[in-house]
Coordinates of C-alpha atoms and ligand atoms in Angstrom, one line a residue:
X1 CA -19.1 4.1 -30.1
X2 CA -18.1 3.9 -26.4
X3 CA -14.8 4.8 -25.5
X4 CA -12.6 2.6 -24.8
X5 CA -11.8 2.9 -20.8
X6 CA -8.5 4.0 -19.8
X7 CA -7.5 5.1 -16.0
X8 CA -4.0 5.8 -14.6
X9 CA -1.9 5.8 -11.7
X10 CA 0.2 9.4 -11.9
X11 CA 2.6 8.8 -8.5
X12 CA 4.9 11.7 -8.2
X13 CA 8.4 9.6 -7.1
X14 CA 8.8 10.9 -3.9
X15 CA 9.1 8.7 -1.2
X16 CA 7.7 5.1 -0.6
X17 CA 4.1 4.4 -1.4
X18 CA 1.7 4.8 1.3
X19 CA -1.1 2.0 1.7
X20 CA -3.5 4.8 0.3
X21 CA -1.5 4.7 -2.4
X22 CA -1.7 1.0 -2.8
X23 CA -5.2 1.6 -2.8
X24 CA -5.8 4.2 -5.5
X25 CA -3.7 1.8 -7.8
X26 CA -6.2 -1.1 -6.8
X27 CA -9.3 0.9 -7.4
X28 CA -8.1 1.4 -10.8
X29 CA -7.2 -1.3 -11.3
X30 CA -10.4 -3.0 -10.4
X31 CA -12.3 -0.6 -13.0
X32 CA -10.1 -1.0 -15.7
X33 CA -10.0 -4.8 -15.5
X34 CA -14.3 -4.4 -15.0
X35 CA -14.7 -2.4 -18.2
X36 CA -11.7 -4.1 -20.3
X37 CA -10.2 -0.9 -20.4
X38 CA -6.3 0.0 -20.0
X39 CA -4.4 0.8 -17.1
X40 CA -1.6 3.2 -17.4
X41 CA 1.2 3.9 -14.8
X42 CA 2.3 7.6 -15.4
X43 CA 5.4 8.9 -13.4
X44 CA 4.8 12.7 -12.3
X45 CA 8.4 13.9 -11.8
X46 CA 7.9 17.6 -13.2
X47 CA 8.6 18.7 -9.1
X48 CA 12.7 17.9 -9.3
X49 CA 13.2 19.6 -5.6
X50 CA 10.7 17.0 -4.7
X51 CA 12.1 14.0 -6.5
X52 CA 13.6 11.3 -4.7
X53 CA 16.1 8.7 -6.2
X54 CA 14.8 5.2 -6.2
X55 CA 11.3 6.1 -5.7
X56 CA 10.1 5.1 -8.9
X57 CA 11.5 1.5 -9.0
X58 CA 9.9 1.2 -5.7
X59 CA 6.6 2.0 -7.0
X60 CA 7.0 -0.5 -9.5
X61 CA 8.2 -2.7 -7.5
X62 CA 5.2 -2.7 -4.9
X63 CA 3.0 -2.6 -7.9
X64 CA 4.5 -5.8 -8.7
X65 CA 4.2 -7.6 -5.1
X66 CA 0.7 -6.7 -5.6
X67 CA -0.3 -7.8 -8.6
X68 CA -1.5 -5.0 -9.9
X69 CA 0.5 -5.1 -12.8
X70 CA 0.0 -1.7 -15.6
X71 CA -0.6 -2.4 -19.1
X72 CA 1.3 0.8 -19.8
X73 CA 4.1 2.1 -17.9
X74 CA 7.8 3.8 -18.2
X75 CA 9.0 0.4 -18.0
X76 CA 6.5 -1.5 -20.2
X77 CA 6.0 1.4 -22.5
X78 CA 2.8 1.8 -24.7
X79 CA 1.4 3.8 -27.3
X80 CA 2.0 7.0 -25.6
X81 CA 5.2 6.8 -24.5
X82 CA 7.2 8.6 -23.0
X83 CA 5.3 7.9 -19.5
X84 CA 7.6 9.9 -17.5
X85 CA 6.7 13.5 -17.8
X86 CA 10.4 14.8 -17.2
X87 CA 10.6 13.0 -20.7
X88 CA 7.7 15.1 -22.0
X89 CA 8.8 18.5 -20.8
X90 CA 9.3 19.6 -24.6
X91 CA 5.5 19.0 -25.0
X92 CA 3.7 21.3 -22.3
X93 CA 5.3 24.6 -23.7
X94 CA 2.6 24.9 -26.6
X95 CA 0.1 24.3 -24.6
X96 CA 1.0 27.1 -21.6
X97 CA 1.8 29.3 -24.8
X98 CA -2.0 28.8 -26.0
X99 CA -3.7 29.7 -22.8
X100 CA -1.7 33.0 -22.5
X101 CA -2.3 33.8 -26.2
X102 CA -5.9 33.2 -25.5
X103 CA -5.8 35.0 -22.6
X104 CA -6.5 32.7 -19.9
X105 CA -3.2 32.6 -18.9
X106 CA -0.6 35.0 -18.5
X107 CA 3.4 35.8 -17.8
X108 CA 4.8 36.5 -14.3
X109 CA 7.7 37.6 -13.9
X110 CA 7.9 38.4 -10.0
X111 CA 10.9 37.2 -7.8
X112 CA 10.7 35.6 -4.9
X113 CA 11.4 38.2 -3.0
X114 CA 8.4 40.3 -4.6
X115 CA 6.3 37.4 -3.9
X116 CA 7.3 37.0 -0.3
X117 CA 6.2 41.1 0.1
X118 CA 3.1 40.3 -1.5
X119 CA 2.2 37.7 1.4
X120 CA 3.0 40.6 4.0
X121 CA 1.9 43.5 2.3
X122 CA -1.3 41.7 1.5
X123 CA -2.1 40.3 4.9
X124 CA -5.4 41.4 6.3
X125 CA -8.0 39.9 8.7
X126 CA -10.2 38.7 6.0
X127 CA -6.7 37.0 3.8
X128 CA -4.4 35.7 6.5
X129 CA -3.0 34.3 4.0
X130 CA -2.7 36.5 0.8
X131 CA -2.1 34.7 -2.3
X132 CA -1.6 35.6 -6.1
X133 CA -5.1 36.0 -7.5
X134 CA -7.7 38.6 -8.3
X135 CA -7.3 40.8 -5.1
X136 CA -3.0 40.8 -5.6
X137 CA -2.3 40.0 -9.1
X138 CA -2.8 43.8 -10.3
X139 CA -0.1 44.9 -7.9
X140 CA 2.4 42.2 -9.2
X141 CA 5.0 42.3 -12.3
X142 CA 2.8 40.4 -14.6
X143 CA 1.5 40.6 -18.3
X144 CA -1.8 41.4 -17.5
X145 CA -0.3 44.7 -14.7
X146 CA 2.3 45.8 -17.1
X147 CA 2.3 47.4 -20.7
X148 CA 2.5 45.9 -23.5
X149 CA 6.2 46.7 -24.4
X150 CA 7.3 46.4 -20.7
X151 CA 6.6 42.7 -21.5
X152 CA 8.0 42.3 -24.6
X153 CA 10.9 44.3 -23.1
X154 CA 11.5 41.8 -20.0
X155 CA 11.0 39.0 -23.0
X156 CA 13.5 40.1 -24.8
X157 CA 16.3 40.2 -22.1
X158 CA 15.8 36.6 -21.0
X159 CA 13.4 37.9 -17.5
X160 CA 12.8 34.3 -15.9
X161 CA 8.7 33.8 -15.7
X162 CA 6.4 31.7 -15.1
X163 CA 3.1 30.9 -16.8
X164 CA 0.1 31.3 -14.6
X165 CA -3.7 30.6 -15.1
X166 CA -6.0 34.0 -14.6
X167 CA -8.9 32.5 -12.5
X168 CA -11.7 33.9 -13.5
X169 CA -14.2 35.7 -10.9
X170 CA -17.1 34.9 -8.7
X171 CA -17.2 31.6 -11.3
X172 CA -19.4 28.2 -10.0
X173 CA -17.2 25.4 -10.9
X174 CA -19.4 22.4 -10.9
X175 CA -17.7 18.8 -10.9
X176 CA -19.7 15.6 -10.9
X177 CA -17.7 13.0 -9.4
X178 CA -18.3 9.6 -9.3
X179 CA -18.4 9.4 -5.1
X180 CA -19.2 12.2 -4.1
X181 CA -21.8 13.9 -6.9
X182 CA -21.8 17.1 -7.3
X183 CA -19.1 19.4 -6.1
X184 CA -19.2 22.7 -6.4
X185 CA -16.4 25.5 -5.7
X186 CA -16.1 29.4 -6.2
X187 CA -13.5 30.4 -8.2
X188 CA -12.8 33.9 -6.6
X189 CA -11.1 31.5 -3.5
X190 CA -8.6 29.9 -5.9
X191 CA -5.5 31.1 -6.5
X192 CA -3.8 31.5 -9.8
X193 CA -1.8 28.2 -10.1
X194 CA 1.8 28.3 -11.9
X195 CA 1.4 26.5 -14.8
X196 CA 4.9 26.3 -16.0
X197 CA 7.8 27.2 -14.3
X198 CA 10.8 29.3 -15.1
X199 CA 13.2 26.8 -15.9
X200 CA 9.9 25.3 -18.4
X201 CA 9.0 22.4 -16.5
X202 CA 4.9 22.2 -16.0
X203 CA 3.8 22.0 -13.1
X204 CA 1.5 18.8 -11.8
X205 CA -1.2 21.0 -12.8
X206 CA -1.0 21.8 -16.7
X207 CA 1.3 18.4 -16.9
X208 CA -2.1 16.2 -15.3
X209 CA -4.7 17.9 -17.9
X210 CA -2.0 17.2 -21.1
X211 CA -1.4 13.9 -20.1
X212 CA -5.3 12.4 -18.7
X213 CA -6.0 13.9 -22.6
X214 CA -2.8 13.1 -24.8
X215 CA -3.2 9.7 -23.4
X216 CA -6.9 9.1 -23.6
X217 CA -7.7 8.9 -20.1
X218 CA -11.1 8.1 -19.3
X219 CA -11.6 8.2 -15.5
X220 CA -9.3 10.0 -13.3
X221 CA -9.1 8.7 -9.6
X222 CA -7.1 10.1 -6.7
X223 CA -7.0 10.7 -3.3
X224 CA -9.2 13.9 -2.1
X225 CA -7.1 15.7 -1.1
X226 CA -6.2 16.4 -4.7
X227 CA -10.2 17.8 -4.9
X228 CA -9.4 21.4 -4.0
X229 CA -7.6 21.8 -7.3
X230 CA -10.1 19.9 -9.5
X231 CA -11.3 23.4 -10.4
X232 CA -8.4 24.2 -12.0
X233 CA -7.7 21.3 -13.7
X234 CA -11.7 21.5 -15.0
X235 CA -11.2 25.2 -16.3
X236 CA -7.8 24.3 -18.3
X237 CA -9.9 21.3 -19.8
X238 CA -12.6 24.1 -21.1
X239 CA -9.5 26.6 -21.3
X240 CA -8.0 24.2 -23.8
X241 CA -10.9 23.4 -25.9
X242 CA -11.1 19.5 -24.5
X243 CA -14.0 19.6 -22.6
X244 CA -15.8 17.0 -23.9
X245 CA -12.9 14.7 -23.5
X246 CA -12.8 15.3 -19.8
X247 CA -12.4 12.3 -17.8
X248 CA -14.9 11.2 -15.2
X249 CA -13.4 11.9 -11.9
X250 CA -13.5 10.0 -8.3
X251 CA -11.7 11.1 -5.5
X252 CA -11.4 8.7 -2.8
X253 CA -11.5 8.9 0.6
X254 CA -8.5 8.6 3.0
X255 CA -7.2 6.3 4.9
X256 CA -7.7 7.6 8.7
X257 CA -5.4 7.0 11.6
X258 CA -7.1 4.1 14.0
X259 CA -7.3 6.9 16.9
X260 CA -8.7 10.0 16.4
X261 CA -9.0 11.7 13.3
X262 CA -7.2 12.7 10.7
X263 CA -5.1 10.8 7.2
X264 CA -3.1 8.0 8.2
X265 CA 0.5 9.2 8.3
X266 CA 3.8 7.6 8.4
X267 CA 4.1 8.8 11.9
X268 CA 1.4 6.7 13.2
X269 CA 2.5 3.5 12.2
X270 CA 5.7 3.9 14.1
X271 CA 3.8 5.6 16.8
X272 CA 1.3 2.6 17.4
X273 CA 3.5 -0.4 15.5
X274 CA 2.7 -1.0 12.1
X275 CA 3.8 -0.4 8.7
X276 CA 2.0 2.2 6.3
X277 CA 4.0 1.4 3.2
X278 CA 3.7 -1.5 1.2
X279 CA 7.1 -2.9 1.5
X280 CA 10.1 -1.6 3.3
X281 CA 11.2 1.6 1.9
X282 CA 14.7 3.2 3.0
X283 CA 14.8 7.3 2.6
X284 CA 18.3 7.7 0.3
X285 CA 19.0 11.3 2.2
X286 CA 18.4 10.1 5.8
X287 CA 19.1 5.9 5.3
X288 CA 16.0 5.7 7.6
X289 CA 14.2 2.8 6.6
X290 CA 10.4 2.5 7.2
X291 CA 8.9 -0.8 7.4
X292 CA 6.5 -2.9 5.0
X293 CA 3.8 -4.7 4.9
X294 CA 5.8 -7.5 3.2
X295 CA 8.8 -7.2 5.1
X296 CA 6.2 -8.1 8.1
X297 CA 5.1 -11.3 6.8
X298 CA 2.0 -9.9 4.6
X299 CA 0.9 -11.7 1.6
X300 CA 0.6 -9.7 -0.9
X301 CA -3.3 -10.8 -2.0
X302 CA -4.2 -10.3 2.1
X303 CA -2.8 -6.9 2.0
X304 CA -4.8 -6.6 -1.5
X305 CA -8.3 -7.8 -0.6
X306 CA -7.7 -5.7 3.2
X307 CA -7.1 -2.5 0.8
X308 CA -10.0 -3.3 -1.1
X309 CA -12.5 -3.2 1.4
X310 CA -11.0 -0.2 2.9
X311 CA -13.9 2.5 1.7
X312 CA -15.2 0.3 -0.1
X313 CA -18.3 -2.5 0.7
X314 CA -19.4 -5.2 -1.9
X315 CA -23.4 -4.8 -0.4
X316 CA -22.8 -8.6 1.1
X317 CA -21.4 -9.8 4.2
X318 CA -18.8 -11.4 1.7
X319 CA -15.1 -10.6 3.2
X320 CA -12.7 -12.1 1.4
X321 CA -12.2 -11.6 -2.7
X322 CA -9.6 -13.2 -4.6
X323 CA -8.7 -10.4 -7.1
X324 CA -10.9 -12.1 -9.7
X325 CA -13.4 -11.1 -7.6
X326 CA -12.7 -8.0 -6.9
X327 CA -12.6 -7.4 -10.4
X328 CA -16.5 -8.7 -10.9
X329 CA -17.5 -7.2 -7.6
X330 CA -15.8 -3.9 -8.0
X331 CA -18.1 -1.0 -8.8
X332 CA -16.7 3.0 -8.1
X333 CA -20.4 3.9 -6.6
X334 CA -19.6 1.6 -3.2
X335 CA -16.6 3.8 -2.6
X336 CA -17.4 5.4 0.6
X337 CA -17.6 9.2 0.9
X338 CA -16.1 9.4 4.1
X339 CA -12.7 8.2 5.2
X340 CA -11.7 4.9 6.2
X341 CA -10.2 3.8 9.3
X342 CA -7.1 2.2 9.5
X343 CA -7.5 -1.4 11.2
X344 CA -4.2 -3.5 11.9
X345 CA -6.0 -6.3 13.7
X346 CA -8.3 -6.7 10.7
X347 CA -5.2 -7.0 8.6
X348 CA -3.9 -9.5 10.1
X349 CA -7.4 -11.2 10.3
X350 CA -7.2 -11.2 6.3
X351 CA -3.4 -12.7 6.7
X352 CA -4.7 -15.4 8.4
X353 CA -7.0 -16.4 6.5
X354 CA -5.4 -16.2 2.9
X355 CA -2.3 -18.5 5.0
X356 CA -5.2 -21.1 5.9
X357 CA -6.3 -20.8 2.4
X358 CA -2.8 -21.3 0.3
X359 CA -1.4 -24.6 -0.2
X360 CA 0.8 -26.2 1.6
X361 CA 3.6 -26.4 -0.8
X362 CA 3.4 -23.0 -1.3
X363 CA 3.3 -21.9 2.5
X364 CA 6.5 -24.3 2.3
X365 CA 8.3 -21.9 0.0
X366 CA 6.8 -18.8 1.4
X367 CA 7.9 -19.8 5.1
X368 CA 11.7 -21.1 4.4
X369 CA 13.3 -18.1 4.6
X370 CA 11.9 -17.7 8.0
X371 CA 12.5 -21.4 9.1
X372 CA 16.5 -21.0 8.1
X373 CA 17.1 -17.8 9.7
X374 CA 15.1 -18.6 13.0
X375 CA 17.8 -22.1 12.5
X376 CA 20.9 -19.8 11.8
X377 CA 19.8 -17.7 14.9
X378 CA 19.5 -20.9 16.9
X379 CA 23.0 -21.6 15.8
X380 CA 21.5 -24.8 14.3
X381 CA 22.6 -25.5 11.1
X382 CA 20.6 -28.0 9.2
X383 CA 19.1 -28.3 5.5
X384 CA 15.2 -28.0 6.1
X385 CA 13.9 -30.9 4.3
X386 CA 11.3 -29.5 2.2
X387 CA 8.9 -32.4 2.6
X388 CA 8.9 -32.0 6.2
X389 CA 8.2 -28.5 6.1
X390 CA 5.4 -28.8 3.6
X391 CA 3.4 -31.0 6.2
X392 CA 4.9 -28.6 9.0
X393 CA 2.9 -25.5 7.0
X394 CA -0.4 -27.4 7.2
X395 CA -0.1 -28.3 10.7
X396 CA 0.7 -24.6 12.0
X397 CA -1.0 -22.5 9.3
X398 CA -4.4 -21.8 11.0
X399 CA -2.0 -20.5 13.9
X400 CA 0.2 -18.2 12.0
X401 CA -1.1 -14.8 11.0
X402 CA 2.1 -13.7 9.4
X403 CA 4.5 -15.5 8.1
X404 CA 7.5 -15.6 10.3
X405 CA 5.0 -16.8 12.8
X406 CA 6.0 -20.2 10.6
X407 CA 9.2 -20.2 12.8
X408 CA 7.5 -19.7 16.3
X409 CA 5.0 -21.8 15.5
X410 CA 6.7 -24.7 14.3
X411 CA 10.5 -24.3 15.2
X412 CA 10.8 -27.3 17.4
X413 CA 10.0 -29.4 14.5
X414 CA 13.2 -28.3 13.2
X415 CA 15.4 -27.7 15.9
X416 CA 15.4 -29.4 19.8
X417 CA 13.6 -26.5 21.6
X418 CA 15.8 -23.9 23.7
X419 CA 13.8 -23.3 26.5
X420 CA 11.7 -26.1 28.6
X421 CA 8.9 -24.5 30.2
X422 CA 9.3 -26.8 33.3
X423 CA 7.2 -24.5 35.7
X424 CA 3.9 -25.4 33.6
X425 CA 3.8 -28.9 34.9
X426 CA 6.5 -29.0 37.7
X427 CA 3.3 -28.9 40.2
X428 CA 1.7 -31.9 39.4
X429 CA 4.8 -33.9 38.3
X430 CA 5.6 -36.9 40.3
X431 CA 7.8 -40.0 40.4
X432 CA 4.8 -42.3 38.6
X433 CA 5.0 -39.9 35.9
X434 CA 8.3 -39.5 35.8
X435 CA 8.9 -43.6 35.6
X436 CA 5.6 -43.6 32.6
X437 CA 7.5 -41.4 30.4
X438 CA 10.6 -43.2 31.0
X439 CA 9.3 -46.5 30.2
X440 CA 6.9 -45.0 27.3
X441 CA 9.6 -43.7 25.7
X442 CA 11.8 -46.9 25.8
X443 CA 8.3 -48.7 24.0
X444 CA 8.9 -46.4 21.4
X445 CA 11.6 -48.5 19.9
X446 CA 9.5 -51.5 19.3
X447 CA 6.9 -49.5 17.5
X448 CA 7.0 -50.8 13.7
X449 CA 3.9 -48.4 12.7
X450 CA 5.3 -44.6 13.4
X451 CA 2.3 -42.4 13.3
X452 CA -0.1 -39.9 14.7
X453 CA -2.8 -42.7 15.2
X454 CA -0.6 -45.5 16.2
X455 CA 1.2 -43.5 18.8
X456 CA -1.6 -42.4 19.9
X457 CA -3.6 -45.6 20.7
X458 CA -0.2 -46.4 22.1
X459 CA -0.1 -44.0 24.5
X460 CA -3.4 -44.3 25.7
X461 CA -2.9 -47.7 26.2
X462 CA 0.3 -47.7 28.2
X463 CA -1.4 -45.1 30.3
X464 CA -4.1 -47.3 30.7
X465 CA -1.9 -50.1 32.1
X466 CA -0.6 -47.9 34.2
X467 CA -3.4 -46.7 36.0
X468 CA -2.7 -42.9 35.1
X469 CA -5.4 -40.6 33.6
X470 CA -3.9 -39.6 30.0
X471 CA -5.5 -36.5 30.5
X472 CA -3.0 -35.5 33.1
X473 CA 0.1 -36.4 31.2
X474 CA -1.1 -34.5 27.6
X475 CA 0.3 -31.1 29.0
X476 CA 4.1 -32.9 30.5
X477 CA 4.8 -34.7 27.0
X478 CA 3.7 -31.8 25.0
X479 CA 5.9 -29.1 27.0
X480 CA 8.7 -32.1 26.3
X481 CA 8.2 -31.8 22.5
X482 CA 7.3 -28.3 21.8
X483 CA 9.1 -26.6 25.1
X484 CA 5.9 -24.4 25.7
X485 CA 2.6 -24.7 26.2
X486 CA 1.3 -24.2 22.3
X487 CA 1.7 -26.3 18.8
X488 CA -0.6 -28.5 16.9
X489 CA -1.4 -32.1 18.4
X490 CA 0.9 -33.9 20.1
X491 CA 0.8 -37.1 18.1
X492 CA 1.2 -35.5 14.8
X493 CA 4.3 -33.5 16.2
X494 CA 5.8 -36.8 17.6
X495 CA 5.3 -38.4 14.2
X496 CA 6.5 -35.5 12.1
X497 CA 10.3 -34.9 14.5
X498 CA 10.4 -38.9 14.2
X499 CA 11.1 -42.0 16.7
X500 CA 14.7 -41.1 17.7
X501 CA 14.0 -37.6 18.3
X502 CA 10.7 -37.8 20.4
X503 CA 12.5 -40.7 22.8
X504 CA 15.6 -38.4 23.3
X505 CA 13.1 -35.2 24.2
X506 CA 11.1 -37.6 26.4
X507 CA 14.2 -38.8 27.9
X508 CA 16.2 -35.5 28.6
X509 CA 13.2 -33.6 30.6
X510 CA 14.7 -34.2 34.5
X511 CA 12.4 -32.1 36.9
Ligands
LIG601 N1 1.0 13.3 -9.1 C1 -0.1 13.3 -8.2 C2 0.2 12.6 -7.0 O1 1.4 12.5 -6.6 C3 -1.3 12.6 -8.9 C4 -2.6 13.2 -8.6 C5 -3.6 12.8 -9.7 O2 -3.8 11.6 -9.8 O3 -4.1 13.6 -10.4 O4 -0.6 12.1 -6.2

């Protein structure tokens, strides 16, 4: 029988999530949707000098924004609870314990200090940078260096140690992953990872191979840079006896800054104006806050179906997915090998057009908060009629690519505008005009039919009458409506701000 599939997220809680990590989430996602399979959210907080209050609510909390819900999770729970491995600590022991008894791992019980004289003592031309493994770990206070009753001796008076894996030598280590095919690395250039730690905790290393196989995991997918210990991860799955429960693996390419190479970093997006996290994340130690994608007006299934082609191509011209279609369309063999370039125009491109593609009453809802603070700013205060704003949203939306562009675009429907632009038509203004739009605006009152149409037949008419070309007065009655040269037509604005407010605008532009 096929297993069933199972993937996870394993986030370690220490900071805010980066769009990468938005990604790796979606990817699974995707494939465990595909194949009916689970998708687990696994918190990896063995690392407590790395762990960072609040961090894990945020991650759920993006995950939510997203979408991207986890059928399993430390909040949801699931058949393999606990899914925070801080909760699981008493589990890893056993399995440390069986490696060393079986001889692939052993007890170390140098200190730091001994450690830090290993890196100097050790340094030569061909290992700048020495580290604990088959050239060092001879010379070190370890079970395999020492005697048999030294151990049992340092044991026995409470030593602190540390559990480390013994690589083996000159060893292919061949991974088949999903991307990238076959991978191969010599195990004589890895070091021999810690395990478990003094004070018991695994580290991510034994604590990722327990977990992917107490919880069934099927495919394991991460970021590459997490390939250079896939060897050690694939020796404690022989090591252990699980081999043939290994997970299939992908890593995934990065996410590249837009200039020059190199992984997208935190640094970049305030360096060139844009966020790198999903939504706004505030460091607890520094109270620096780093902006998100929703804070910025992002919808959250734009930012989703922008992620989704970052690395990854559907083999069609095809742009935009709703996550449905993600989820048919989705396979792990289009992932690109190489890393993908970070584009904030094309984000915003895929903003746009999910905003031209939601409904109005929606955008209504989704642009209000925008709309009342732009008022409160304005020192307006006013109850936006919800209706109004509705029919506002469809009239602005193919000009708003995020979503307090709702307020630039449309504030004068709310609120008489600030600023008159008077310079854009002070040039060609002239006392016939100026006695047109004074008499228009006085034929207002009589109109009995107030809309787009009727106002404008009207106006063309009265222009008419007048002998003035309507094209020359477009640009003067829009500037009086709007303030500025932008907005949707002119007639449809005039009907939405209503008869009494479109004569008073007319009437209080004096050039
Ligand atoms: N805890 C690791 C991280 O923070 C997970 C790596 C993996 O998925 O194996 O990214």
């Amino acid at each position: 029988m096929e297993k069933k599939v199972r993937v996870r997220f394993a986030p370690s809680p220490t900071g805010g999530l980066h769009l990468g990590g938005v990604r790796t989430v979606l990817y699974n996602y995707l494939f465990a949707r595909k194949h009916g399979g689970d998708f687990v959210l696994r918190v990896e907080d063995t690392d407590q000098n790395r762990f960072v209050e609040g961090a894990e609510q945020y991650i759920m909390d993006c995950l939510h924004w997203c979408g991207l819900e986890p059928d399993e999770s430390p909040e949801k729970g699931g058949p393999h609870a606990p899914y925070r491995q801080s909760e699981r600590k008493y589990l890893y022991y056993e399995y440390a314990q069986k490696l060393v008894d079986a001889g692939y791992a052993y007890y170390a019980f140098d200190t730091t200090h001994e450690l830090e004289k290993m890196r100097t003592d050790f340094r030569k031309d061909e290992h700048s940078v020495p580290q604990y493994d088959q050239n060092t770990r001879m010379h070190m206070r370890n079970s395999l260096s020492l005697s048999q009753e030294e151990v049992v001796h340092l044991l026995e008076k409470n030593t602190p140690y540390v559990i480390r894996i013994k690589m083996p030598e000159h060893r292919t280590i061949t991974l088949t992953d999903m991307i990238r095919g076959e991978v191969s690395f010599d195990s004589s250039l890895v070091d021999d990872k810690v395990l478990l730690k003094a004070d018991g905790m695994p580290t991510y290393h034994l604590a990722v191979v327990v977990d992917d196989y107490l919880m069934k995991i099927t495919h394991a997918f991460r970021g590459e840079e997490w390939l250079p210990s896939a060897p050690v991860h694939i020796l404690l799955w022989e090591y252990l006896g699980w081999k043939q429960d290994m997970p299939e693996w992908a890593h995934l390419p990065l996410i590249l800054k837009p200039d020059g190479n190199g992984k997208l970093s935190k640094r970049d997006g305030e360096r060139l104006g844009f966020p790198v996290f999903a939504m706004n994340w505030t460091d607890p130690k520094t109270g620096d806050t780093s902006k998100g994608f929703r804070e910025m007006g992002f919808l959250p299934q734009a930012f989703v179906n922008m992620l989704a082609m970052l690395g990854w191509n559907p083999g069609s011209e095809q742009e935009i997915f709703s996550l449905q279609e993600l989820v048919e369309h989705f396979s792990i063999e289009r992932v690109h090998k190489g890393g993908a370039k970070f584009d904030f125009e094309k984000s915003k491109w895929f903003n746009n057009q999910y905003i031209q593609r939601t409904d109005n009453e929606t955008l209504a809802k989704l642009a209000l908060p925008y709309i009342e603070a732009g008022l409160r700013k304005s020192g307006v205060e006013a109850n936006v009629d919800m209706d109004l704003l509705q029919r506002v949203a469809g009239l602005v939306k193919e000009r708003c690519t995020l979503l307090p562009d709702f307020w630039e675009q449309g504030h004068f429907f709310f609120a008489t505008p600030a600023a008159i632009d008077v310079a854009a038509i002070k040039e060609k203004w002239n006392g016939q005009k100026q006695q047109f739009f004074a008499e228009w605006a006085d034929s207002l009152e009589s109109y009995t039919e107030w809309n787009e149409k009727a106002l404008e037949t009207g106006f063309t008419e009265f222009a008419a009458q007048k002998g003035l070309k309507k094209g020359e007065l477009m640009l003067p009655l829009r500037i009086m409506l709007v303030g500025g040269k932008f907005g949707p037509g002119v007639f449809a604005i005039a009907e939405l701000i209503g008869k009494e407010e479109t004569m008073k605008r007319i009437k209080s532009l004096h050039l």
